[in-house]
XYZ file of N, CA and C in Angstrom:
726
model
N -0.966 -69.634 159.567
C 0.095 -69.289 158.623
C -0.319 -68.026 157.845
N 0.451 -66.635 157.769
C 0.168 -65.753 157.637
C 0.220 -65.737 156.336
N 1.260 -66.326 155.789
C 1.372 -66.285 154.488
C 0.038 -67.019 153.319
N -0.678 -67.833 153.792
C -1.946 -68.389 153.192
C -2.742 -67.686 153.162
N -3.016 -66.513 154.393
C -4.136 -65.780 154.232
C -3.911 -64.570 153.169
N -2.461 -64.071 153.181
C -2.730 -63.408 152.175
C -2.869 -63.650 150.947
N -1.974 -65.014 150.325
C -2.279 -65.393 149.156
C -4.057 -65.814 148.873
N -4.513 -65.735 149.786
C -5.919 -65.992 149.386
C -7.018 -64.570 149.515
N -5.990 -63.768 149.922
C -6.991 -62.587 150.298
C -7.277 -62.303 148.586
N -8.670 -61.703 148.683
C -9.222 -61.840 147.591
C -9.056 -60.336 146.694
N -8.658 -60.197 145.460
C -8.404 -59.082 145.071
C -9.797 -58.377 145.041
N -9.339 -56.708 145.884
C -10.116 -55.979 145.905
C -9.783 -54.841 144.752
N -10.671 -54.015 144.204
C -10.707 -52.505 143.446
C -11.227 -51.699 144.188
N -10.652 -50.766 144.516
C -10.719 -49.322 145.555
C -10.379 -48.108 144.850
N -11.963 -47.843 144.773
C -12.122 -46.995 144.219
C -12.449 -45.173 145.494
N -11.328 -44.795 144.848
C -11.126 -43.503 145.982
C -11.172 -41.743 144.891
N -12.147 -41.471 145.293
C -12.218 -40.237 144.916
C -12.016 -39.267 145.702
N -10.372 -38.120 144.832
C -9.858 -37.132 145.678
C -9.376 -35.801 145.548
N -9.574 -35.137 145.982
C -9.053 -33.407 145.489
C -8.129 -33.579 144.744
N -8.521 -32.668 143.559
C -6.928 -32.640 142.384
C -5.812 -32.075 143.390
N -6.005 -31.459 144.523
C -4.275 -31.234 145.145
C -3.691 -31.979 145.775
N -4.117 -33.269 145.542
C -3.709 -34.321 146.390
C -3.120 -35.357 145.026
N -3.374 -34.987 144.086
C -2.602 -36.066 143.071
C -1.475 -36.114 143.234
N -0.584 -35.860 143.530
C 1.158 -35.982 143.749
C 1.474 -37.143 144.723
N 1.331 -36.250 145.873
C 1.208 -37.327 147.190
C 0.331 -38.242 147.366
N -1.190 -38.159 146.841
C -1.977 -39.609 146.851
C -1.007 -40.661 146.086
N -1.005 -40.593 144.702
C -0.395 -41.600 143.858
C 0.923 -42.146 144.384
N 1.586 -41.185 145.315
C 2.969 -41.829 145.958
C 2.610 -43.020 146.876
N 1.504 -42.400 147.776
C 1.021 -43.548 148.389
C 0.460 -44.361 148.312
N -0.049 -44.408 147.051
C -0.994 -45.637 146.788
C 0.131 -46.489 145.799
N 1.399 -46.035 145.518
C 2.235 -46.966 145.287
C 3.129 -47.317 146.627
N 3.550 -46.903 147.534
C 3.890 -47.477 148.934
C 2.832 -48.329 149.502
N 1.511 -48.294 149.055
C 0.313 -49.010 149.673
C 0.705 -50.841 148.863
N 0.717 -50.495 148.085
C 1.209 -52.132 147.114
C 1.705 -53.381 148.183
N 2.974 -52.509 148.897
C 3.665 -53.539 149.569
C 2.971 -53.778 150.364
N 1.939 -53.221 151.424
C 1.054 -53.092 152.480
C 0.420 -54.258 152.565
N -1.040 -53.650 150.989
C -1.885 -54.452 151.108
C -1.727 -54.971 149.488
N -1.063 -55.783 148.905
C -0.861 -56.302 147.944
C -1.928 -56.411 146.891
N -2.972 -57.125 147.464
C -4.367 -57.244 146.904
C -5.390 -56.399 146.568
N -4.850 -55.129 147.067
C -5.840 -54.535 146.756
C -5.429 -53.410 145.557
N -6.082 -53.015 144.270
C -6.079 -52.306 143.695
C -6.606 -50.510 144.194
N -5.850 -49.792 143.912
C -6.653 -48.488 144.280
C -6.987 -47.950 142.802
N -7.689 -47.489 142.523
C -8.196 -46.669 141.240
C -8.734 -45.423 141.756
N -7.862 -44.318 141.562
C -7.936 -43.152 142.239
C -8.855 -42.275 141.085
N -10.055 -40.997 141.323
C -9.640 -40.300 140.485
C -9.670 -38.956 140.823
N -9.310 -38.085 140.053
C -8.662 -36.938 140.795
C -9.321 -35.550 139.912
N -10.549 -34.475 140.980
C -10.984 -33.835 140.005
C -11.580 -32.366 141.201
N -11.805 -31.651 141.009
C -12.237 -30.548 141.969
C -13.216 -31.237 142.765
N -13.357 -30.837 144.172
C -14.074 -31.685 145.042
C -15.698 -31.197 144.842
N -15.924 -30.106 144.005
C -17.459 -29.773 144.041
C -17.834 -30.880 142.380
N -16.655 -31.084 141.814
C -17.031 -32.006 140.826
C -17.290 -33.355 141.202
N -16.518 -34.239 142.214
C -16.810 -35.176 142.647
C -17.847 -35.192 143.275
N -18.405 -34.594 144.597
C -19.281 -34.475 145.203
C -20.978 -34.628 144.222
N -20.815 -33.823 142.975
C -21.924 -33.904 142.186
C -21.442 -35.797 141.547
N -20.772 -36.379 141.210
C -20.406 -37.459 141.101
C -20.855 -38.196 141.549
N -20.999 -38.774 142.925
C -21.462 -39.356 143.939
C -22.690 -39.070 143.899
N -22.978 -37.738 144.263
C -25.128 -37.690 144.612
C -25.840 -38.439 143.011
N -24.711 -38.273 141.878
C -25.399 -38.813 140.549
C -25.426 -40.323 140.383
N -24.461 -40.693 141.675
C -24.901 -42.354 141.858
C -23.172 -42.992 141.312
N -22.183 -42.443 141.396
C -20.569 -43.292 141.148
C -20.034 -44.128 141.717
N -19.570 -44.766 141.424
C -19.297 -45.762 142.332
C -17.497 -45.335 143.071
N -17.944 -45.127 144.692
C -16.812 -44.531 145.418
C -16.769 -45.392 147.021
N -15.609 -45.441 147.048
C -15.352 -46.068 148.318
C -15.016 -45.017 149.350
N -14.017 -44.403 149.161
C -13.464 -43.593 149.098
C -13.644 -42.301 149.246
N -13.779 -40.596 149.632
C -13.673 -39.479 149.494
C -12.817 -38.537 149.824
N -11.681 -37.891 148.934
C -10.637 -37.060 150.075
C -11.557 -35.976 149.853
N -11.499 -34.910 150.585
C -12.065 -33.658 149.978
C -11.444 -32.333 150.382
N -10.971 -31.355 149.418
C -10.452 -30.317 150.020
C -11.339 -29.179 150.832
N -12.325 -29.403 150.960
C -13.381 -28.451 151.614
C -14.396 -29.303 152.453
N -14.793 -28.782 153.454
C -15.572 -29.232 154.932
C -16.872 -29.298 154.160
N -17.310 -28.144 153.137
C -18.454 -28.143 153.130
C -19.138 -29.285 152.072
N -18.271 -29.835 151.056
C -18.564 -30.669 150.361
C -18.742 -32.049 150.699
N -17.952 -32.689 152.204
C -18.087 -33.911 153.187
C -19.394 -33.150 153.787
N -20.151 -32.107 154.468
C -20.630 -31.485 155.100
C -22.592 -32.019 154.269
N -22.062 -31.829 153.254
C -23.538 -31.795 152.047
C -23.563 -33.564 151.842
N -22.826 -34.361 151.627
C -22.627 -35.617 151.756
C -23.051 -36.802 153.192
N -22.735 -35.982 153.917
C -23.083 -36.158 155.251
C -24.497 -35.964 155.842
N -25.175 -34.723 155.591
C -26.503 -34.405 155.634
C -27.635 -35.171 154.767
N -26.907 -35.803 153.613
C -28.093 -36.292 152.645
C -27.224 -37.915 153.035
N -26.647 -38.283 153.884
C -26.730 -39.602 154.259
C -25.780 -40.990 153.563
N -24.809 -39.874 152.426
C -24.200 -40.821 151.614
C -22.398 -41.159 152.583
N -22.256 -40.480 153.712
C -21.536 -41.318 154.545
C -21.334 -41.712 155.802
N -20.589 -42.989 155.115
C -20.848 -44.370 156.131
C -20.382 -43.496 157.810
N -21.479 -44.173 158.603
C -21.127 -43.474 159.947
C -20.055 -43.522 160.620
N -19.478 -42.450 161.486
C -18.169 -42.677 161.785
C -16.918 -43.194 161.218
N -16.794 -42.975 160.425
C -15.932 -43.047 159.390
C -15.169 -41.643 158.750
N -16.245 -40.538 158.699
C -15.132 -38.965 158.623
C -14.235 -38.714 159.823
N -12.911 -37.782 158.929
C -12.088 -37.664 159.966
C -11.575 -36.715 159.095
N -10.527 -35.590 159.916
C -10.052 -34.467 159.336
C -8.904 -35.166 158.942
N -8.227 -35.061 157.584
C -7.095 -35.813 157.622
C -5.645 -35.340 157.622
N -5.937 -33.742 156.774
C -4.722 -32.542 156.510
C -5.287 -31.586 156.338
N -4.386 -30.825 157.018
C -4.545 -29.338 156.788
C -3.697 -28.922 155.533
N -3.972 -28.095 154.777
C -3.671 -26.921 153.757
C -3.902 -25.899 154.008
N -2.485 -24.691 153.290
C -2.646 -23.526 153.306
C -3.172 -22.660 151.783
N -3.851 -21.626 151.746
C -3.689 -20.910 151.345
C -3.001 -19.661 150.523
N -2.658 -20.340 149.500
C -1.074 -19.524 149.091
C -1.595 -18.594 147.491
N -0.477 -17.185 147.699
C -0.658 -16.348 146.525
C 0.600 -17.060 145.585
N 0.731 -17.318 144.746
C 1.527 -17.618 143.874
C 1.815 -16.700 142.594
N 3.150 -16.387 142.010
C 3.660 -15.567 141.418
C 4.034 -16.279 140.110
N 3.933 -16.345 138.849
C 4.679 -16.679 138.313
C 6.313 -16.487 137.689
N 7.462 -17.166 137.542
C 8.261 -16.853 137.908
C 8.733 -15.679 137.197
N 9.640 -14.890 138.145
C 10.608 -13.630 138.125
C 9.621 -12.764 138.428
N 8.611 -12.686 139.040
C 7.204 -11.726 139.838
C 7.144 -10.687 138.548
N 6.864 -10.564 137.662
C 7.179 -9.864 136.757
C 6.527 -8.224 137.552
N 4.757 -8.850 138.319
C 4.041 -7.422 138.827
C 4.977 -7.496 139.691
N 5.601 -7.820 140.386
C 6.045 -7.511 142.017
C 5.723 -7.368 143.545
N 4.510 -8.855 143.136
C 3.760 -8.953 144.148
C 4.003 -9.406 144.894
N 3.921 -9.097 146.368
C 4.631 -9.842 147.493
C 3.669 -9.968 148.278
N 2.388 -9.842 148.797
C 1.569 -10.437 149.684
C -0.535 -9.898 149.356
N -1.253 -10.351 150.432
C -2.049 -10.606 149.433
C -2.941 -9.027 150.091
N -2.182 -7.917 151.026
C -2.817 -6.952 151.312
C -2.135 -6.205 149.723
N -1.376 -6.436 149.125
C -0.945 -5.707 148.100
C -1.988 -5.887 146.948
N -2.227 -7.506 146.740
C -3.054 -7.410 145.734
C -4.475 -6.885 146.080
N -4.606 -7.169 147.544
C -5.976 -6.077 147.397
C -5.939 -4.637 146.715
N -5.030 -4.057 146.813
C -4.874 -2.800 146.830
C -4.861 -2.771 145.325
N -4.173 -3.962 144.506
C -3.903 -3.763 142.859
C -5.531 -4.192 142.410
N -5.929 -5.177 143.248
C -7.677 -5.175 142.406
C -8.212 -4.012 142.611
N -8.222 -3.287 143.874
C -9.113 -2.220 143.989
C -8.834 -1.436 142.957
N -7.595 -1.376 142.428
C -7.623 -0.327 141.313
C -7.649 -0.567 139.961
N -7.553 -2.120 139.862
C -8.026 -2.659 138.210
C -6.568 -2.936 137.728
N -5.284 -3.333 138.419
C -4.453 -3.424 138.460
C -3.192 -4.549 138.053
N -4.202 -5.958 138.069
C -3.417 -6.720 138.504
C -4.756 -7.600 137.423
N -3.986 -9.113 136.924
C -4.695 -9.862 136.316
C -4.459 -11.529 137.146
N -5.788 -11.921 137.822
C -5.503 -12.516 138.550
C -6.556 -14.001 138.584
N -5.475 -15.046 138.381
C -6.387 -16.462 138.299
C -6.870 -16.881 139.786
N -8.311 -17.774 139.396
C -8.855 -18.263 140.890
C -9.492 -19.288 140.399
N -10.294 -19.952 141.781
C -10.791 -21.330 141.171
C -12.321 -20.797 141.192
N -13.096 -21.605 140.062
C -14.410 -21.282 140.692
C -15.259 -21.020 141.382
N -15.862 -21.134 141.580
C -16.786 -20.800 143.171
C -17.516 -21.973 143.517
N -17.370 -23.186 142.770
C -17.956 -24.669 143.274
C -16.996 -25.204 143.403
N -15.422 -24.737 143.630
C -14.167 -25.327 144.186
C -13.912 -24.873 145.476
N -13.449 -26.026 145.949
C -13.049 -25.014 147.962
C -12.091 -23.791 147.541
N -10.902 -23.949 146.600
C -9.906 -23.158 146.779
C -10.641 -21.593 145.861
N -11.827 -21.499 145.269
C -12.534 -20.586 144.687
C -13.202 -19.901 145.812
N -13.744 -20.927 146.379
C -14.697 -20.778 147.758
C -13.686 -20.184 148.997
N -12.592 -20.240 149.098
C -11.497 -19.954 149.868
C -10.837 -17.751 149.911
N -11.275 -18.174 148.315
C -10.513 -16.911 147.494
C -11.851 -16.313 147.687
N -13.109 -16.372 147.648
C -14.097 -15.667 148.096
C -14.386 -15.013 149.422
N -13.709 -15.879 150.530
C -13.352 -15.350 151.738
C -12.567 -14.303 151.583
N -11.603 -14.468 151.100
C -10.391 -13.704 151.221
C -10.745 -11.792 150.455
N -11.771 -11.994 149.269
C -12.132 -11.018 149.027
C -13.239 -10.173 149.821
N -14.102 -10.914 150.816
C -14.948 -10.231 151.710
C -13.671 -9.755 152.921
N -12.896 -10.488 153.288
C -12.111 -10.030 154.640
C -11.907 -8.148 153.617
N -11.062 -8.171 152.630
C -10.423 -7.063 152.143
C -11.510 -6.260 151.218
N -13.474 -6.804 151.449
C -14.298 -5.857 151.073
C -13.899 -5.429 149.703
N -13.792 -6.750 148.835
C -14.029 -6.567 147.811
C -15.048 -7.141 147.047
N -15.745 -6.448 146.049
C -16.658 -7.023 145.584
C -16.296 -8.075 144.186
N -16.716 -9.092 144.291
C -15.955 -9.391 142.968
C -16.205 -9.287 141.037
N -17.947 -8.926 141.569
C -18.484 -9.045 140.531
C -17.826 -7.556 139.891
N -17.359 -6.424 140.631
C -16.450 -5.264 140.383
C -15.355 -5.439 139.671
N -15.033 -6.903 140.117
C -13.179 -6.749 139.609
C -13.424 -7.565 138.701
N -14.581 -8.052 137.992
C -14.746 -8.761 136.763
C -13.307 -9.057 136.157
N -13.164 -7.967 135.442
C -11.918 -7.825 134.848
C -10.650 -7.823 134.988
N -10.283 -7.802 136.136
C -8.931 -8.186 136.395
C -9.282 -10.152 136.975
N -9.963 -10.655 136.592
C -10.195 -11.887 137.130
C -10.076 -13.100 135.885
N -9.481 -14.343 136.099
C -9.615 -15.619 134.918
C -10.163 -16.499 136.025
N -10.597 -17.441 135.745
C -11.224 -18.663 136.603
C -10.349 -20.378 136.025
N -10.203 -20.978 136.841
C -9.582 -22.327 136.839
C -11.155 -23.045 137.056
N -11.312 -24.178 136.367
C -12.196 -25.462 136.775
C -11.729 -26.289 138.338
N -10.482 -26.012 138.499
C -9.570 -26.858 139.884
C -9.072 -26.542 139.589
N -7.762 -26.183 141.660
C -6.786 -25.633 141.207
C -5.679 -25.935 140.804
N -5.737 -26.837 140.010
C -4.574 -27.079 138.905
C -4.698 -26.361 137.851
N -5.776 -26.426 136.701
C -5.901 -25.157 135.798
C -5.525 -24.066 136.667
N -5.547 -23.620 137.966
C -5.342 -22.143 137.983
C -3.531 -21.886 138.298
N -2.733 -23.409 138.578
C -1.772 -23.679 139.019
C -1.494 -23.365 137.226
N -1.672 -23.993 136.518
C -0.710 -23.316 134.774
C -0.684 -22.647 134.356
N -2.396 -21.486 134.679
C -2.250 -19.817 134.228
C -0.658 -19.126 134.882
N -0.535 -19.753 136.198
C 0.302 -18.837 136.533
C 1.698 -19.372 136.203
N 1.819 -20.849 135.764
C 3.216 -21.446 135.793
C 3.322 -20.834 133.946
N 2.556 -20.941 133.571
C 2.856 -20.109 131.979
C 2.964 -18.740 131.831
N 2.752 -17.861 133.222
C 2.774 -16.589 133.063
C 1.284 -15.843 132.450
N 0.373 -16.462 132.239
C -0.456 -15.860 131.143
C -1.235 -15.313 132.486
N -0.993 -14.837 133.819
C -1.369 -13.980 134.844
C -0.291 -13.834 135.074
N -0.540 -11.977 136.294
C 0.247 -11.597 137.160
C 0.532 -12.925 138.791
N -0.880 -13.761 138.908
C -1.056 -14.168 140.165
C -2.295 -15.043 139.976
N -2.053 -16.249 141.443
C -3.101 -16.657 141.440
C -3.433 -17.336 142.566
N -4.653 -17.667 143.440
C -4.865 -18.091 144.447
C -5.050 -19.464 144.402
N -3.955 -20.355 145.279
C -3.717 -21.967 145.147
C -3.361 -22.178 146.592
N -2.994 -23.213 146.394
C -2.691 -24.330 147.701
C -1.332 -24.048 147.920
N -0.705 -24.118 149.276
C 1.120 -23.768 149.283
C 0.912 -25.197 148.668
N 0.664 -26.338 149.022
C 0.651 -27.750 148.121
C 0.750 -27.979 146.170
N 0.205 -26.689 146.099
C 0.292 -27.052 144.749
C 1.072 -25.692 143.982
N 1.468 -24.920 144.289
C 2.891 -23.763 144.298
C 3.819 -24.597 144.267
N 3.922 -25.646 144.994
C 4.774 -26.433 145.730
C 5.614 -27.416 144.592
N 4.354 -28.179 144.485
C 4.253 -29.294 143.126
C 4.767 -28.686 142.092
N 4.123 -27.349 141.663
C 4.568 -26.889 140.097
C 6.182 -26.209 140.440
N 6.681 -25.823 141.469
C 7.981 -24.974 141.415
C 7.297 -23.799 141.606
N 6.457 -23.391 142.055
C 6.170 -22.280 141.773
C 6.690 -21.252 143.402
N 6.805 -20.082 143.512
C 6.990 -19.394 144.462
C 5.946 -18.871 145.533
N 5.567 -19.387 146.591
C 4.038 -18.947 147.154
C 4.847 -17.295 147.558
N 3.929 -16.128 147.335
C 4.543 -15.069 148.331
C 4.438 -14.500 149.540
N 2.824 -15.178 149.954
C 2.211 -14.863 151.020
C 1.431 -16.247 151.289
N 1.129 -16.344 152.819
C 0.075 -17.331 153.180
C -1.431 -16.689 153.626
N -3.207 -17.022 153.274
C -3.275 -16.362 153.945
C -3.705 -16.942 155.408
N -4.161 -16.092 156.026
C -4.184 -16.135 157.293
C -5.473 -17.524 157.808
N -5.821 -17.966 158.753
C -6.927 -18.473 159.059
C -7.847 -16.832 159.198
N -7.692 -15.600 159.650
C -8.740 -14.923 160.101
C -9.719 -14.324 158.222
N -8.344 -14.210 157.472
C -8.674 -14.528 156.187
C -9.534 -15.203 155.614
N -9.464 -16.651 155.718
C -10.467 -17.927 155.291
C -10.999 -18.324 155.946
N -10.223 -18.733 157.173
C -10.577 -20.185 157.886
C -9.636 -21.151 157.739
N -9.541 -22.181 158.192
C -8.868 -23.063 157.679
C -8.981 -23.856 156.796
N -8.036 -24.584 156.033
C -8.433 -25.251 154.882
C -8.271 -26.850 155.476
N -9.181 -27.206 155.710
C -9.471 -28.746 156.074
C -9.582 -29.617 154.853
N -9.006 -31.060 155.071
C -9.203 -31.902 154.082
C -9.649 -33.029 155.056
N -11.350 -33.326 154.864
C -12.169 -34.746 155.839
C -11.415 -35.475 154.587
N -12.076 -36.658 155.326
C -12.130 -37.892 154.442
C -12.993 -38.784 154.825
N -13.928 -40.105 154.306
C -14.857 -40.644 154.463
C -15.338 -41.621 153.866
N -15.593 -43.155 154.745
C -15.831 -44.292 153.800
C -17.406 -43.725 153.078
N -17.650 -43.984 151.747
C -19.265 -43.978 151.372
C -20.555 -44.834 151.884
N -21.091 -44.474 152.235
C -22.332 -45.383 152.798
C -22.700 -46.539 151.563
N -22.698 -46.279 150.428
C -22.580 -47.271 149.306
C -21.449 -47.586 149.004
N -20.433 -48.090 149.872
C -18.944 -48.324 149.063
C -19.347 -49.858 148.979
N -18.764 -50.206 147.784
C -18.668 -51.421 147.404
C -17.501 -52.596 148.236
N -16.193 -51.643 148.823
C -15.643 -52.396 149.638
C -14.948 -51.336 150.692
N -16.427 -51.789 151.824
C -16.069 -50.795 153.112
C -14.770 -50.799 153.883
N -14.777 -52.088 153.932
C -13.573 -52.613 155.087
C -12.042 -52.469 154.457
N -11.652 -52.160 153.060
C -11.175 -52.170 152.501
C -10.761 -50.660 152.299
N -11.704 -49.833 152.600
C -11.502 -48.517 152.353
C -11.567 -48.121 153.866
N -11.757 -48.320 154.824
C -11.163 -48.138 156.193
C -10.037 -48.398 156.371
N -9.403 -49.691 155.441
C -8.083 -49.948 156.401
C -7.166 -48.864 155.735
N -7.490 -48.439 154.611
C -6.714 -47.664 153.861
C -6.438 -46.478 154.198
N -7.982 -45.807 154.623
C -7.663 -44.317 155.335
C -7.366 -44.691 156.365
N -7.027 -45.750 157.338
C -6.623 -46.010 158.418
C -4.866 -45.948 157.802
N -4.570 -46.074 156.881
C -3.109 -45.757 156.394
C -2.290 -44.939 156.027
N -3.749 -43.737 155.956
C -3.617 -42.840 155.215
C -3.337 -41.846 156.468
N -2.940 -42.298 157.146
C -2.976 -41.461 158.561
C -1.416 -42.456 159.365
N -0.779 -42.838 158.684
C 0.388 -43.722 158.997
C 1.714 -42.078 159.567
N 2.615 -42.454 159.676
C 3.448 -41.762 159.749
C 4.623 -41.526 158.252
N 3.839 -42.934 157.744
C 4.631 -43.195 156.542
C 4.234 -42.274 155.363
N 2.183 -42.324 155.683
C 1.717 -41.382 154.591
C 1.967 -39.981 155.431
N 2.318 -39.872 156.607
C 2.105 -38.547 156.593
C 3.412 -37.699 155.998
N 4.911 -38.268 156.416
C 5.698 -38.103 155.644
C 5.884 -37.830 154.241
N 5.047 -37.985 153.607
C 4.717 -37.875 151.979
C 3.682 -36.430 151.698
N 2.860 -36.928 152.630
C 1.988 -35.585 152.614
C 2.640 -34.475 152.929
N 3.424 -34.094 154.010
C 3.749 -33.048 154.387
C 5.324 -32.657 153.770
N 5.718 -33.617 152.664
C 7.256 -32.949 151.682
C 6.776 -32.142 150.857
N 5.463 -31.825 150.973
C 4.579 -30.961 149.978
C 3.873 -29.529 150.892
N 3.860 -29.717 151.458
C 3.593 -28.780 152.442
C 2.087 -28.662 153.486
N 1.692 -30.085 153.569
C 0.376 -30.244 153.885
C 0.585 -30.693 155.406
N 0.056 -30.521 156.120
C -0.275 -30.900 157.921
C -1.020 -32.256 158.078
N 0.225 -33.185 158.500
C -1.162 -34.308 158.951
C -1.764 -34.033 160.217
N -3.263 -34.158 160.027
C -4.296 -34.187 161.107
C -3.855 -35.333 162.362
């Protein structure tokens, strides 16, 4: 009787740590997850993936990892904190210049803003450099041979790119380098994508923890998280399911 086993399935807490550009669409699904798996609680939290990553090696308790960058599952992986066979690429993300609205500079793609940094031109938000989407925007300035420590000054920095998603939704920049996912979320206008020869691609792994407190519990989930149901959610935002 199917119905006994679930009333007895035992309440779990799932604890999932995940790229701040995934707060929109995670939280959708982890309320479509309710009906799923009833019992289980998710307790998400949501913070730049080079912040989580230091999280975890400091000993947090995670079941769970989305991550917007390869290299932060990559450093996790090497020092042994995940559970084997268990990573998997889950979405792709793009790369997007974002304008705040009415383009006030009149920026339309991101060979232009090279051309406005090279000349001290343009005032322009990014994510740190211990964020993928910082780490992303660092690519993007070697493809177009820029130095950055040069453009000091035409530069603001975001902690994640959500801080760098309100410099530009308040206007207090010309521009700023984000996720089409999170342009997306705020209303904002992406004007350009960039390229893979640009970055690379923007991969999002995912991965049970070798210390998760409830393994099987956090498999079946990213096993859900790969539904057609979550992928539908993921991609009204502009993200690629893997």
């Amino acid at each position: 009787d199917t119905t006994e086993t679930e009333e007895t399935a035992e309440a779990v807490e799932l604890i999932v740590f995940a790229a701040a550009s995934l707060t929109e669409t995670l939280d959708e699904i982890i309320e479509d997850y309710k009906d799923v798996a009833p019992h289980v609680t998710i307790v998400p939290s949501y913070e730049s993936s080079g912040t989580l990553l230091k999280d975890i090696q400091a000993g947090a308790d995670c079941d769970l990892f989305l991550s917007a960058g390869a290299s932060q599952m990559d450093t996790l992986e090497e020092e042994g904190g995940v559970l084997e066979g268990s990573r998997l690429d889950l979405l792709e993300n793009k790369v997007a210049l974002a304008v705040p609205e009415g383009n006030p500079k009149g920026i339309e793609s991101f060979d232009q803003l090279a051309e406005l940094l090279k000349s001290g031109d343009v005032f322009l938000a990014i994510g740190n450099s211990d964020v993928p989407v910082g780490q992303y925007t660092q690519k993007i300035f070697a493809y177009y041979g820029i130095d950055e420590s040069a453009i000091a000054d035409c530069l603001t920095y975001g902690s994640n790119v959500k801080e760098v998603t309100t410099q530009i939704s308040e206007g207090s920049v010309d521009a700023g380098v984000v996720y089409c996912t999170d342009a997306y979320s705020a209303g904002l206008t992406p004007v350009d994508e960039a390229t893979a020869e640009m970055c690379g691609q923007v991969i999002y792994p995912a991965a049970v923890m070798k210390n998760a407190l409830h393994a099987e519990a956090a498999r079946e989930f990213l096993a859900y998280l790969r539904t057609d149901k979550a992928a539908t959610v993921f991609e009204s935002v502009g993200f690629t399911a893997l």
